GROMACS .gro file of C-alpha atoms in nm:
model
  408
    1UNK     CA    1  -3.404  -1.836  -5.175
    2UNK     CA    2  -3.598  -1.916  -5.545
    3UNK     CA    3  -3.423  -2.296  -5.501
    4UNK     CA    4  -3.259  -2.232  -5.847
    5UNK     CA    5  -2.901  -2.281  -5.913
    6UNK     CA    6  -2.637  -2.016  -5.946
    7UNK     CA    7  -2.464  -1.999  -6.264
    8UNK     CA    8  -2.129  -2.167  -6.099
    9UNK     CA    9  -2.311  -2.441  -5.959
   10UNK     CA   10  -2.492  -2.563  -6.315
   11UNK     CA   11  -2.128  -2.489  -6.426
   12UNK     CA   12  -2.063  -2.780  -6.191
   13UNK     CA   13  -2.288  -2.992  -6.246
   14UNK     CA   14  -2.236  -2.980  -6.633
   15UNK     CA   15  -1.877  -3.078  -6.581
   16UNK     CA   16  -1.968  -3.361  -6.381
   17UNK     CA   17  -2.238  -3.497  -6.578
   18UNK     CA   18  -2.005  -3.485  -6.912
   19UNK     CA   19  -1.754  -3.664  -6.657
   20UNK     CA   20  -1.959  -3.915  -6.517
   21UNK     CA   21  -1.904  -4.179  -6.768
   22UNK     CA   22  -1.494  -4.089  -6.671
   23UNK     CA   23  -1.597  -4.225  -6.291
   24UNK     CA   24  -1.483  -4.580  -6.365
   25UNK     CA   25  -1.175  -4.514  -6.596
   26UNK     CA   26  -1.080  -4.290  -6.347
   27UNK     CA   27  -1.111  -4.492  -6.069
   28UNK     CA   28  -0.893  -4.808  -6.218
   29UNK     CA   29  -0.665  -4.573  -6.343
   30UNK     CA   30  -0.618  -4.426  -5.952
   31UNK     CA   31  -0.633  -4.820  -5.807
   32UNK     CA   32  -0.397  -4.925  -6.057
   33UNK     CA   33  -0.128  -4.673  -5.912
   34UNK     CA   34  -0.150  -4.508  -6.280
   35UNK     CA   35  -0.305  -4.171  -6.182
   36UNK     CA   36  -0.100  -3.999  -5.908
   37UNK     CA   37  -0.217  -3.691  -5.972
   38UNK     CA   38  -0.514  -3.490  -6.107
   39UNK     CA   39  -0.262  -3.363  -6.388
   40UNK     CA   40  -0.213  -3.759  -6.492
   41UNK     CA   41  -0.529  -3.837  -6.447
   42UNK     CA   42  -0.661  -3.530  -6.700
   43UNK     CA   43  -0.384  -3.676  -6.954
   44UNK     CA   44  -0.490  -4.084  -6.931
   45UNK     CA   45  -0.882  -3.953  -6.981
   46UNK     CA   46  -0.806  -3.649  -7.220
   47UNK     CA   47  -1.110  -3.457  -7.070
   48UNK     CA   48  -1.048  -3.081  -6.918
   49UNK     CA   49  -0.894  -3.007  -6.572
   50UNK     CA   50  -1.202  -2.876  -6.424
   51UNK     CA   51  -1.347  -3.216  -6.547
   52UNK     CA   52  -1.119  -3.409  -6.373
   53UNK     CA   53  -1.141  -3.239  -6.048
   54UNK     CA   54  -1.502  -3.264  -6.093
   55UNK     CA   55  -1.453  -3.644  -6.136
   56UNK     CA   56  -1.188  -3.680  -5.832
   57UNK     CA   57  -1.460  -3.457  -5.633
   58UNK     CA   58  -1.702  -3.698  -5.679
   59UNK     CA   59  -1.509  -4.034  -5.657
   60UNK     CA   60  -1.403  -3.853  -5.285
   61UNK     CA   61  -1.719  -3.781  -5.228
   62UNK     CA   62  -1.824  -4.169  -5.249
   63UNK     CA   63  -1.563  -4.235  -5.009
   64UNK     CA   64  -1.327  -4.410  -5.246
   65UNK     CA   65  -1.020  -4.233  -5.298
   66UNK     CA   66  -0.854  -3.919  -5.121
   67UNK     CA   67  -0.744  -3.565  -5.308
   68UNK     CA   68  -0.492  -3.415  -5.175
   69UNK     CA   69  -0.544  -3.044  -5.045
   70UNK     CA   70  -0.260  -2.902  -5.115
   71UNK     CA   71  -0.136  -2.938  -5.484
   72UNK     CA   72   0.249  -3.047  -5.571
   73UNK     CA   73   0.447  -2.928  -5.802
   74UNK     CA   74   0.468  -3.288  -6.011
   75UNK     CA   75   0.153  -3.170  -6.251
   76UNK     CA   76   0.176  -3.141  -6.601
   77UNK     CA   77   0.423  -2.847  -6.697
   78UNK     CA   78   0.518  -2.809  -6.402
   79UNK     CA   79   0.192  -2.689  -6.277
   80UNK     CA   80   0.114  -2.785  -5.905
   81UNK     CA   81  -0.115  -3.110  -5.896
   82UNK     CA   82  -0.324  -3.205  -5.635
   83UNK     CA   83  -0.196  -3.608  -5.527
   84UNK     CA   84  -0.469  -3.878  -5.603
   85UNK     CA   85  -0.491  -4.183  -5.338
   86UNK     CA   86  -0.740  -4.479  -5.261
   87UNK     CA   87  -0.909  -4.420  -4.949
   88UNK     CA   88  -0.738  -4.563  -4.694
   89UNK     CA   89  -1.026  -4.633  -4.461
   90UNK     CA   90  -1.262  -4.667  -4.738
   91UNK     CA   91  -1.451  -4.998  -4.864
   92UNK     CA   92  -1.367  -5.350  -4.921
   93UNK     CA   93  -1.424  -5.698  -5.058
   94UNK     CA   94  -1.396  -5.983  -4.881
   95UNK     CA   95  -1.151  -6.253  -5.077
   96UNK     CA   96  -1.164  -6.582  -4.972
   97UNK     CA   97  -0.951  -6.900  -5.091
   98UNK     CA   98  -0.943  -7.261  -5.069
   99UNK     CA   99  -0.620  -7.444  -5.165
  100UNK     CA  100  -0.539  -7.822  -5.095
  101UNK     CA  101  -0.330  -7.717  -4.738
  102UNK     CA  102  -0.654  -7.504  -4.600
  103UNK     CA  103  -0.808  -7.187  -4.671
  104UNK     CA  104  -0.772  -6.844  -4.520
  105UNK     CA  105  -0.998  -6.496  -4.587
  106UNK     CA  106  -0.906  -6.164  -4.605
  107UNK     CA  107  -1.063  -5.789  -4.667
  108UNK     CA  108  -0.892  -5.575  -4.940
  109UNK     CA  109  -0.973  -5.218  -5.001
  110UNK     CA  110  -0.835  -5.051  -5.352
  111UNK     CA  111  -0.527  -5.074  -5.496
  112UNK     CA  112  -0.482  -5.427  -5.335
  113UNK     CA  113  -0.420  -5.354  -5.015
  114UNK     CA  114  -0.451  -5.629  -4.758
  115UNK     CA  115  -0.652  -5.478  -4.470
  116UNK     CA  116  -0.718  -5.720  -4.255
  117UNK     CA  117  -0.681  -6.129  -4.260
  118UNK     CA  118  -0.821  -6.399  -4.096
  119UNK     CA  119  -0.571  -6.729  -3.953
  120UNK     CA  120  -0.589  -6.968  -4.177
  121UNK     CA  121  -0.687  -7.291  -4.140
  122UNK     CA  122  -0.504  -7.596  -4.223
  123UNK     CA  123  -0.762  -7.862  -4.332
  124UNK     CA  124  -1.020  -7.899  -4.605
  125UNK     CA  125  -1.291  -8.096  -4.547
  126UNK     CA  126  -1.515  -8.346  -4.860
  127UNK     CA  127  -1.828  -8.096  -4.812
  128UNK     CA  128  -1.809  -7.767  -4.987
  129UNK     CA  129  -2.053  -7.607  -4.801
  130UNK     CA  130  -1.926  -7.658  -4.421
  131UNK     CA  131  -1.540  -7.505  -4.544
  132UNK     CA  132  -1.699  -7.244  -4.770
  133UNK     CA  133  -1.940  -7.157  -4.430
  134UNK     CA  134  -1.632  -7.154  -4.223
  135UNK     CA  135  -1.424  -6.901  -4.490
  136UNK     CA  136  -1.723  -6.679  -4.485
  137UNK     CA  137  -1.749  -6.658  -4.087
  138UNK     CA  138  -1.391  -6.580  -4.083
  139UNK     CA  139  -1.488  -6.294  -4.298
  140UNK     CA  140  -1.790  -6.194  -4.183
  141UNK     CA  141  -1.573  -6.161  -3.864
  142UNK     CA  142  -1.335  -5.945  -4.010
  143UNK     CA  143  -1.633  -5.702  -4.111
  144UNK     CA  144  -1.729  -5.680  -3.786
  145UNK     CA  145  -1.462  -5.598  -3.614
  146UNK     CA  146  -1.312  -5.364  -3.854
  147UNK     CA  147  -1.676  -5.227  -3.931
  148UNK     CA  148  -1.592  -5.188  -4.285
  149UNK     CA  149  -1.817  -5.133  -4.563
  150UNK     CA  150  -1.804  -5.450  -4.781
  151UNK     CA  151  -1.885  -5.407  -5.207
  152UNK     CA  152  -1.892  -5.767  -5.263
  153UNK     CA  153  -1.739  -6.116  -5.248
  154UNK     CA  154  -1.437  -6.346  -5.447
  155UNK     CA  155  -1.341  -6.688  -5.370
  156UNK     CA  156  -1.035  -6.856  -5.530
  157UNK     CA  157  -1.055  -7.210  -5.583
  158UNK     CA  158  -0.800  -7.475  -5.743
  159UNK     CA  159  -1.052  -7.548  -6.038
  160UNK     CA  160  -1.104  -7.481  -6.330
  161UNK     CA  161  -1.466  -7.270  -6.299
  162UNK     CA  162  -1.737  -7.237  -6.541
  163UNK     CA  163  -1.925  -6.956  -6.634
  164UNK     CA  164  -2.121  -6.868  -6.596
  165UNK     CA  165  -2.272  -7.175  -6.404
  166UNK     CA  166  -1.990  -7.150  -6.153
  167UNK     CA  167  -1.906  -7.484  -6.121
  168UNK     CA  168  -1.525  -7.665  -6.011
  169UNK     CA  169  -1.517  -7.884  -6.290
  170UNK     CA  170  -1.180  -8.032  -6.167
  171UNK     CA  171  -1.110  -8.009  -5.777
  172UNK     CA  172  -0.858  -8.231  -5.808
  173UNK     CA  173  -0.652  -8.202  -5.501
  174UNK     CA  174  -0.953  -8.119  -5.262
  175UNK     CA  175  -1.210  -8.419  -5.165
  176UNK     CA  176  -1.448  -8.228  -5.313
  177UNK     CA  177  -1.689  -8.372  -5.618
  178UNK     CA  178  -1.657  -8.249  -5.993
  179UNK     CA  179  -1.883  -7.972  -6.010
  180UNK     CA  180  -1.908  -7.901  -5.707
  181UNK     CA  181  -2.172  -7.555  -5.802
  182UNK     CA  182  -1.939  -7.351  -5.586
  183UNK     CA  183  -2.017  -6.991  -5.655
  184UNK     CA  184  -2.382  -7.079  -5.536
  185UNK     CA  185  -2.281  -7.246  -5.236
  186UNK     CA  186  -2.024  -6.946  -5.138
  187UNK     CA  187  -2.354  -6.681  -5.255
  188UNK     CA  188  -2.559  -6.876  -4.977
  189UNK     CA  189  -2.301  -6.885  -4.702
  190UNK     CA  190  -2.227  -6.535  -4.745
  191UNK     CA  191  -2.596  -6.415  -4.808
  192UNK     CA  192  -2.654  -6.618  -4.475
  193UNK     CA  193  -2.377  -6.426  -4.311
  194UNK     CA  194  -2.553  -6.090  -4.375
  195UNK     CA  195  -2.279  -5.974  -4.633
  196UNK     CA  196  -2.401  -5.753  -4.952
  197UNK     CA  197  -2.318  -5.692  -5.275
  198UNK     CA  198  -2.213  -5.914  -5.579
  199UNK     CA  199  -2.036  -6.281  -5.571
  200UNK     CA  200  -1.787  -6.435  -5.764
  201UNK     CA  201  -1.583  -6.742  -5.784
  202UNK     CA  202  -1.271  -6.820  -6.004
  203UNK     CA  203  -0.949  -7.031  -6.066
  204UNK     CA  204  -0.696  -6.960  -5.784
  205UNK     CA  205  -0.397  -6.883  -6.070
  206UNK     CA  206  -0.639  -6.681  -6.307
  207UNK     CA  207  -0.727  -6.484  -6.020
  208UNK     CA  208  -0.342  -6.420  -5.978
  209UNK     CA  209  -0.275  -6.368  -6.283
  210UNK     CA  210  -0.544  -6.065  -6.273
  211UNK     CA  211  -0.365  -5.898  -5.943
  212UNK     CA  212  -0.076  -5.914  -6.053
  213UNK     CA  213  -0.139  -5.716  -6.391
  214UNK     CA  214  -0.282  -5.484  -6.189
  215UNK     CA  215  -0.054  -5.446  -5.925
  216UNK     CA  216   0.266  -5.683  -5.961
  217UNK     CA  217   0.504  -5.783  -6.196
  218UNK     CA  218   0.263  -5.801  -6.477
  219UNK     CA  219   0.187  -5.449  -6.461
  220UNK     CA  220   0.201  -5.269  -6.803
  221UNK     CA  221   0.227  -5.577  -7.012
  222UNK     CA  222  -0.082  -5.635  -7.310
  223UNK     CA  223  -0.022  -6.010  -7.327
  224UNK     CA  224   0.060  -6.128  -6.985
  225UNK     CA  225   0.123  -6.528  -6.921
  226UNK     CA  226   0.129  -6.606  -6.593
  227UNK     CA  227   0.237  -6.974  -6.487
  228UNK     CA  228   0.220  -7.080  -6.108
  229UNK     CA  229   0.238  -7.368  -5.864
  230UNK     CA  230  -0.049  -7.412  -5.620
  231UNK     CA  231   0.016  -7.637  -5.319
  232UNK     CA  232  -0.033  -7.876  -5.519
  233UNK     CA  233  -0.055  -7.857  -5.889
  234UNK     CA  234   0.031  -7.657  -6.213
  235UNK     CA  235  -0.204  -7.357  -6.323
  236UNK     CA  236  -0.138  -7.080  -6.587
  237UNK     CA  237  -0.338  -6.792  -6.704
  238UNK     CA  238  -0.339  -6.524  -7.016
  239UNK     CA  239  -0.428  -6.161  -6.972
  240UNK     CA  240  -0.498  -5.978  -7.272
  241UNK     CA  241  -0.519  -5.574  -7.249
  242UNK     CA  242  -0.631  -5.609  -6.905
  243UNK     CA  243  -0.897  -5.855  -6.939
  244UNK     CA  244  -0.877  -6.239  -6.793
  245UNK     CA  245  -0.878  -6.485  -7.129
  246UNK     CA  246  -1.112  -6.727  -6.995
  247UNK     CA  247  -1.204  -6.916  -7.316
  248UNK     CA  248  -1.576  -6.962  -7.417
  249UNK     CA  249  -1.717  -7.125  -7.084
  250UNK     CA  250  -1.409  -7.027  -6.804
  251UNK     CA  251  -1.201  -7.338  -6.902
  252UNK     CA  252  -0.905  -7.171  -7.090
  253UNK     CA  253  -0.503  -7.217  -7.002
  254UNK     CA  254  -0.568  -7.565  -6.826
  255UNK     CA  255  -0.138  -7.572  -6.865
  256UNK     CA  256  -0.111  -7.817  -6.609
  257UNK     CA  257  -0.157  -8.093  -6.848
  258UNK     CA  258   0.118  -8.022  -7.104
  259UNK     CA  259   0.316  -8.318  -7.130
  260UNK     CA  260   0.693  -8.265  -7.067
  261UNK     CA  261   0.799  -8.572  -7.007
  262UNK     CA  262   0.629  -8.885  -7.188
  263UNK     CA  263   0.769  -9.152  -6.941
  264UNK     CA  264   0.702  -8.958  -6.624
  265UNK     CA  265   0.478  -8.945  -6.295
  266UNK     CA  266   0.087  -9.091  -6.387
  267UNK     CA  267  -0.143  -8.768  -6.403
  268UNK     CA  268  -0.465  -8.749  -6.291
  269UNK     CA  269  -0.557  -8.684  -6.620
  270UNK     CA  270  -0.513  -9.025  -6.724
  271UNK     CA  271  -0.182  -8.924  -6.890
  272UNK     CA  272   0.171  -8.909  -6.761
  273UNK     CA  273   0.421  -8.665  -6.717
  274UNK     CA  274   0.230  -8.350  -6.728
  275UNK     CA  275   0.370  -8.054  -6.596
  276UNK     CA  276   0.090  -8.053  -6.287
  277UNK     CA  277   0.302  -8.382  -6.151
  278UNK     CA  278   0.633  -8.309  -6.291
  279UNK     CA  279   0.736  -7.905  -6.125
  280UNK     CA  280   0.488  -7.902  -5.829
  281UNK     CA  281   0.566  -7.908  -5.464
  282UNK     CA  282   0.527  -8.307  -5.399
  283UNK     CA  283   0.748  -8.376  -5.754
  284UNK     CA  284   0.999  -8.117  -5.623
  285UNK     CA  285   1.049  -8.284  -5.245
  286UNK     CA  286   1.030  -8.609  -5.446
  287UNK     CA  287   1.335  -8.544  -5.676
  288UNK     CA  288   1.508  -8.404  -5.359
  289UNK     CA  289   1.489  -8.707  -5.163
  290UNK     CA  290   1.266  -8.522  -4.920
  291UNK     CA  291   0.959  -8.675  -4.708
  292UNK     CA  292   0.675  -8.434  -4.636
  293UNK     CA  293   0.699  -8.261  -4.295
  294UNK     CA  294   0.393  -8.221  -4.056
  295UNK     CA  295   0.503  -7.861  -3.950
  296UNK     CA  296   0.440  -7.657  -4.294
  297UNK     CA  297   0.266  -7.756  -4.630
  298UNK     CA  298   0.456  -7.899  -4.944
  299UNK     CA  299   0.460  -7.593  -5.118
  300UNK     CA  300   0.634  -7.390  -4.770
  301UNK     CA  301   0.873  -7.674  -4.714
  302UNK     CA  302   0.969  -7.703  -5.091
  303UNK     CA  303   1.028  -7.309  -5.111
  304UNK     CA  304   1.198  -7.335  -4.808
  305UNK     CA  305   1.425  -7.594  -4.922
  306UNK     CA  306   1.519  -7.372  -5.234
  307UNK     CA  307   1.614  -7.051  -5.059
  308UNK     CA  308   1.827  -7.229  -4.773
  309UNK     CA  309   1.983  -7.536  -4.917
  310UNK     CA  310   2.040  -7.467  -5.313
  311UNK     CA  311   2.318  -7.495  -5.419
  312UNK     CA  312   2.466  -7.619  -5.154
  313UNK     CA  313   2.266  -7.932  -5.105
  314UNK     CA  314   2.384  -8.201  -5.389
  315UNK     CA  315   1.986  -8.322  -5.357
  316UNK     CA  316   1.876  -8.002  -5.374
  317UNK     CA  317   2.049  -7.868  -5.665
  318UNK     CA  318   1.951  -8.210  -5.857
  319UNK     CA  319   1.612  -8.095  -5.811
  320UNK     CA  320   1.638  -7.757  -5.881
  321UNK     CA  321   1.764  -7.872  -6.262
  322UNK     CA  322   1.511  -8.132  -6.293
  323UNK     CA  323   1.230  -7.942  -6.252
  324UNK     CA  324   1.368  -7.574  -6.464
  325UNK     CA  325   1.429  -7.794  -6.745
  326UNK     CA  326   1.059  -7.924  -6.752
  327UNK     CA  327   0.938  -7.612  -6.659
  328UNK     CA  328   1.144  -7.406  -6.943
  329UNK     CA  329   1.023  -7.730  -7.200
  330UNK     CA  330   0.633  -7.630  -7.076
  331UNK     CA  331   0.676  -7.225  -7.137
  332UNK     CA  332   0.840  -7.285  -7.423
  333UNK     CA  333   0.570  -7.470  -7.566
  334UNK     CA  334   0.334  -7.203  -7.467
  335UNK     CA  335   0.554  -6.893  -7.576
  336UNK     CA  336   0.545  -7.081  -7.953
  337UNK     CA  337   0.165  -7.137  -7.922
  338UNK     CA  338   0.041  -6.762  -7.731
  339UNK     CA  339   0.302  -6.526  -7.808
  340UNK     CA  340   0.313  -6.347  -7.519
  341UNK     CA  341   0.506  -6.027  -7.381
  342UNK     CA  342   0.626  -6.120  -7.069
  343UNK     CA  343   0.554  -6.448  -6.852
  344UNK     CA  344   0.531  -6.403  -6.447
  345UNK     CA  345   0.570  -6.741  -6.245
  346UNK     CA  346   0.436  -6.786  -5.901
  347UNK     CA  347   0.451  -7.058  -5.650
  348UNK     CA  348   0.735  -7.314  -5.608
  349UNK     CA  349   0.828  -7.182  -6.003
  350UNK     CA  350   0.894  -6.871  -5.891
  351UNK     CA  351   1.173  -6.972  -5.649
  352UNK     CA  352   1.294  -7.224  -5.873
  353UNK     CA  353   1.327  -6.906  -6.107
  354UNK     CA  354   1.470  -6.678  -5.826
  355UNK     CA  355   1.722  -7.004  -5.766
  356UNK     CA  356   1.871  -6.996  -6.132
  357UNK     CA  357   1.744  -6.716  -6.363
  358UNK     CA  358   1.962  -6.766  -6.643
  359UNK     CA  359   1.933  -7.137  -6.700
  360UNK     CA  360   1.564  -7.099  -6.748
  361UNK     CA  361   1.591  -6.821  -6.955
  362UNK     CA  362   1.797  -7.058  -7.129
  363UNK     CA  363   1.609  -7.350  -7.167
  364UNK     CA  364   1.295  -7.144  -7.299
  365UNK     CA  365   1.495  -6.940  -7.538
  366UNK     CA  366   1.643  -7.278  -7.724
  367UNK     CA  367   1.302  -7.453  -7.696
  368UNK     CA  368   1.069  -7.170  -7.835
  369UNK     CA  369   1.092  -6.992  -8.197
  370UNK     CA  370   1.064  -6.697  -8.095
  371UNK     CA  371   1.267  -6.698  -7.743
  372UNK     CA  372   1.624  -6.697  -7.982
  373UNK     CA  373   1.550  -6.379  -8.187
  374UNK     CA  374   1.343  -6.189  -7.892
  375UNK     CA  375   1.349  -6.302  -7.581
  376UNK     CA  376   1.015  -6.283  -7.367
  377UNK     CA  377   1.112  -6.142  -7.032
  378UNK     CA  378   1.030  -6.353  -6.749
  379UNK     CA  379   0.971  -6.224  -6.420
  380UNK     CA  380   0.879  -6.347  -6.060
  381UNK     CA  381   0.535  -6.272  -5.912
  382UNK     CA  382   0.601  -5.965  -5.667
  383UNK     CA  383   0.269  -5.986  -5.446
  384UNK     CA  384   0.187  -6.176  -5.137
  385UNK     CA  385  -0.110  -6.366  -5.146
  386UNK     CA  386  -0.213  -6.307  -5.521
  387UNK     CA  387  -0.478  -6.529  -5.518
  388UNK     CA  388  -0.655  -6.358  -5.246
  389UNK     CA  389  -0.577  -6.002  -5.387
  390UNK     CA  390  -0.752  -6.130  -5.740
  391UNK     CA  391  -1.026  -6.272  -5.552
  392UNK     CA  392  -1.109  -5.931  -5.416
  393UNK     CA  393  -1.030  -5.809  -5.804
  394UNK     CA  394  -1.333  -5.960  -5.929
  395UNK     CA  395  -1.525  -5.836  -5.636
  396UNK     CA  396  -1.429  -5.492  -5.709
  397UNK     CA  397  -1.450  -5.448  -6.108
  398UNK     CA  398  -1.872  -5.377  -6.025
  399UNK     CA  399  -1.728  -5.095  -5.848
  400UNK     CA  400  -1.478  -5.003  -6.119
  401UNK     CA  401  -1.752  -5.049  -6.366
  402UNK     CA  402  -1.950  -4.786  -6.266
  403UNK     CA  403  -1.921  -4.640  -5.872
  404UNK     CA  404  -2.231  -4.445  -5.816
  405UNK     CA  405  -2.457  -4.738  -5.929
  406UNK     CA  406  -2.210  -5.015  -5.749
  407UNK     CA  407  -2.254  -4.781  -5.414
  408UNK     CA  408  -2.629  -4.713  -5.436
   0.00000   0.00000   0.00000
């Protein structure tokens, strides 16, 4: 042989070079469940056919997604198309998050699947560093006895984090310092645990917010407001055409401080009746007459008392109103201020939606301008454990960015 390429193969290689900058777009587009096919995926790029199978080639090639061999007949025109899929037993990140009640890890591949978690564990101790150590060792655990390959690391905290120093600038229901610098502690602990690839560390609800875009109820939308109890605790978060609106240093959306009811509950703000104290888990069992149980945390028992016992339960009902109206006067506030196209709620909101619907579609609608002429939908969160899923989000978008040099 001369060692010199065939005309066919430089034919090849030309389409993939002109392609390669498609890798990434292609990619989300295939992970966000909006390529099914080669045919779609040719359309959403607008590059060739024999582009796109030369970008599918390759992205199956680096192990991350799976072409079907034999071509349906859902392609453009009618034409067969060959079916696009993540790879099921390809990479993932490990996602790991804290919350007031414990902390639990987990490995997610593409498209936000759940591979494998860890139990989680129930307390949360004052010192970052031995709960972040533990979360990692979980994972690390996970890694090695599923002997996947791992791309990087997220960890969801209930804090408002800066960037890009990384620090929880308000840990308020953990025992944990303001500013606690925990992206760098997490980077140690999983450095030390012999895990590669990048690390990241966000707010638990913006990190929800960003899953479910991609994957829930907040798929589609351009200006996606997403509104969720923690255990304990308000958050809310704005996506704009895909992207997390983080504000100028990672401190944007802070919603839980709202006031929606002057008189109410003292805030750990220094104010009173902000919607952090007045619709989360401990206000809810409060207004129902209801003392914390040992057996699951306030945000479980609070759900729980919601799906079993309204409306049935004089108490619970009570509570159930209570807490819609201050919740609709809080959106309502924000739908006047961000404008959004649809609002997802999470947490103890979302069954308090799921409860009564109507009443606060109501309540937003005659508290906002623009709820009487239009109408922003609202919508429950669909996915379990968004917090961890967008934890694994951020420890993906590398990958998304640009495979081959993410994989190298």
């Amino acid at each position: 042989m001369n060692g010199k390429a065939g005309p066919r193969a430089a034919t090849t290689r030309t389409r993939l070079d002109r392609g390669r900058g498609a890798l990434g777009p292609a990619l989300e587009l295939v992970h966000t469940g909006r390529a099914p096919t080669r045919a779609v995926l040719t359309a959403e790029l607008g590059i060739t056919r024999a582009t796109a199978g030369a970008v599918a080639a390759e992205l199956e090639a680096l192990g991350l997604i799976r072409v079907d061999a034999h071509p349906n007949a859902a392609g453009a025109q009618g034409r067969p198309s060959h079916r696009l899929e993540v790879a099921e037993d390809g990479p993932v990140a490990l996602a790991a998050q804290v919350h007031a009640d414990g902390f639990r890890a987990a490995l997610v591949g593409l498209g936000g699947r759940i591979v494998a978690t860890a139990p989680g564990c129930g307390t949360v101790g004052a010192d970052p560093a031995k709960v972040l150590g533990s979360v990692v060792e979980a994972g690390a655990e996970l890694l090695r006895r599923t002997g996947r390959r791992c791309v990087g690391a997220g960890l969801a905290v209930p804090s408002a984090v800066t960037e890009p120093e990384g620090l929880a600038l308000n840990p308020l229901h953990l025992d944990w310092s303001a500013g606690a610098p925990v992206r760098e502690v997490f980077a140690e602990r999983v450095r030390a645990a012999g895990i590669t690839g990048p690390v990241f560390a966000a707010n638990d609800i913006n990190l929800a917010a960003l899953a479910e875009h991609r994957h829930g109820a907040g798929r589609g939308s351009r200006q996606l407001l997403c509104v969720a109890t923690g255990h304990r605790g308000v958050g809310g978060a704005l996506v704009l055409d895909g992207r997390l609106h983080t504000g100028s240093s990672g401190l944007a959306l802070e919603v839980g401080h709202l006031t929606v009811q002057p008189e109410g509950h003292p805030c750990h703000c220094g104010s009173r009746g902000c919607l952090d104290v007045e619709t989360d888990p401990p206000a809810f069992l409060t207004a129902a007459g209801r003392a914390e149980g040992p057996e699951v945390s306030q945000l479980q028992q609070a759900v729980d008392l919601i799906r079993t016992r309204y409306p049935a339960d004089p108490a619970v009902r009570t509570a159930v109103e209570k807490l819609i109206e201050r919740l609709g006067l809080g959106l309502a506030g924000l739908v006047n201020i961000l404008n959004p196209d649809r609002i997802i709620l999470g947490g103890l909101h979302r069954a308090l939606f799921e409860a009564a619907p109507e009443r606060l579609r109501a309540v937003v609608a005659d508290r906002s301008l623009w709820g009487r002429s239009g109408g922003v939908p609202i919508l429950a969160c669909t996915l379990d454990h968004s917090s961890l899923v967008g934890a694994a989000e951020v420890a993906w978008q590398p990958v998304l960015d640009d495979p081959p040099a993410a994989l190298a």
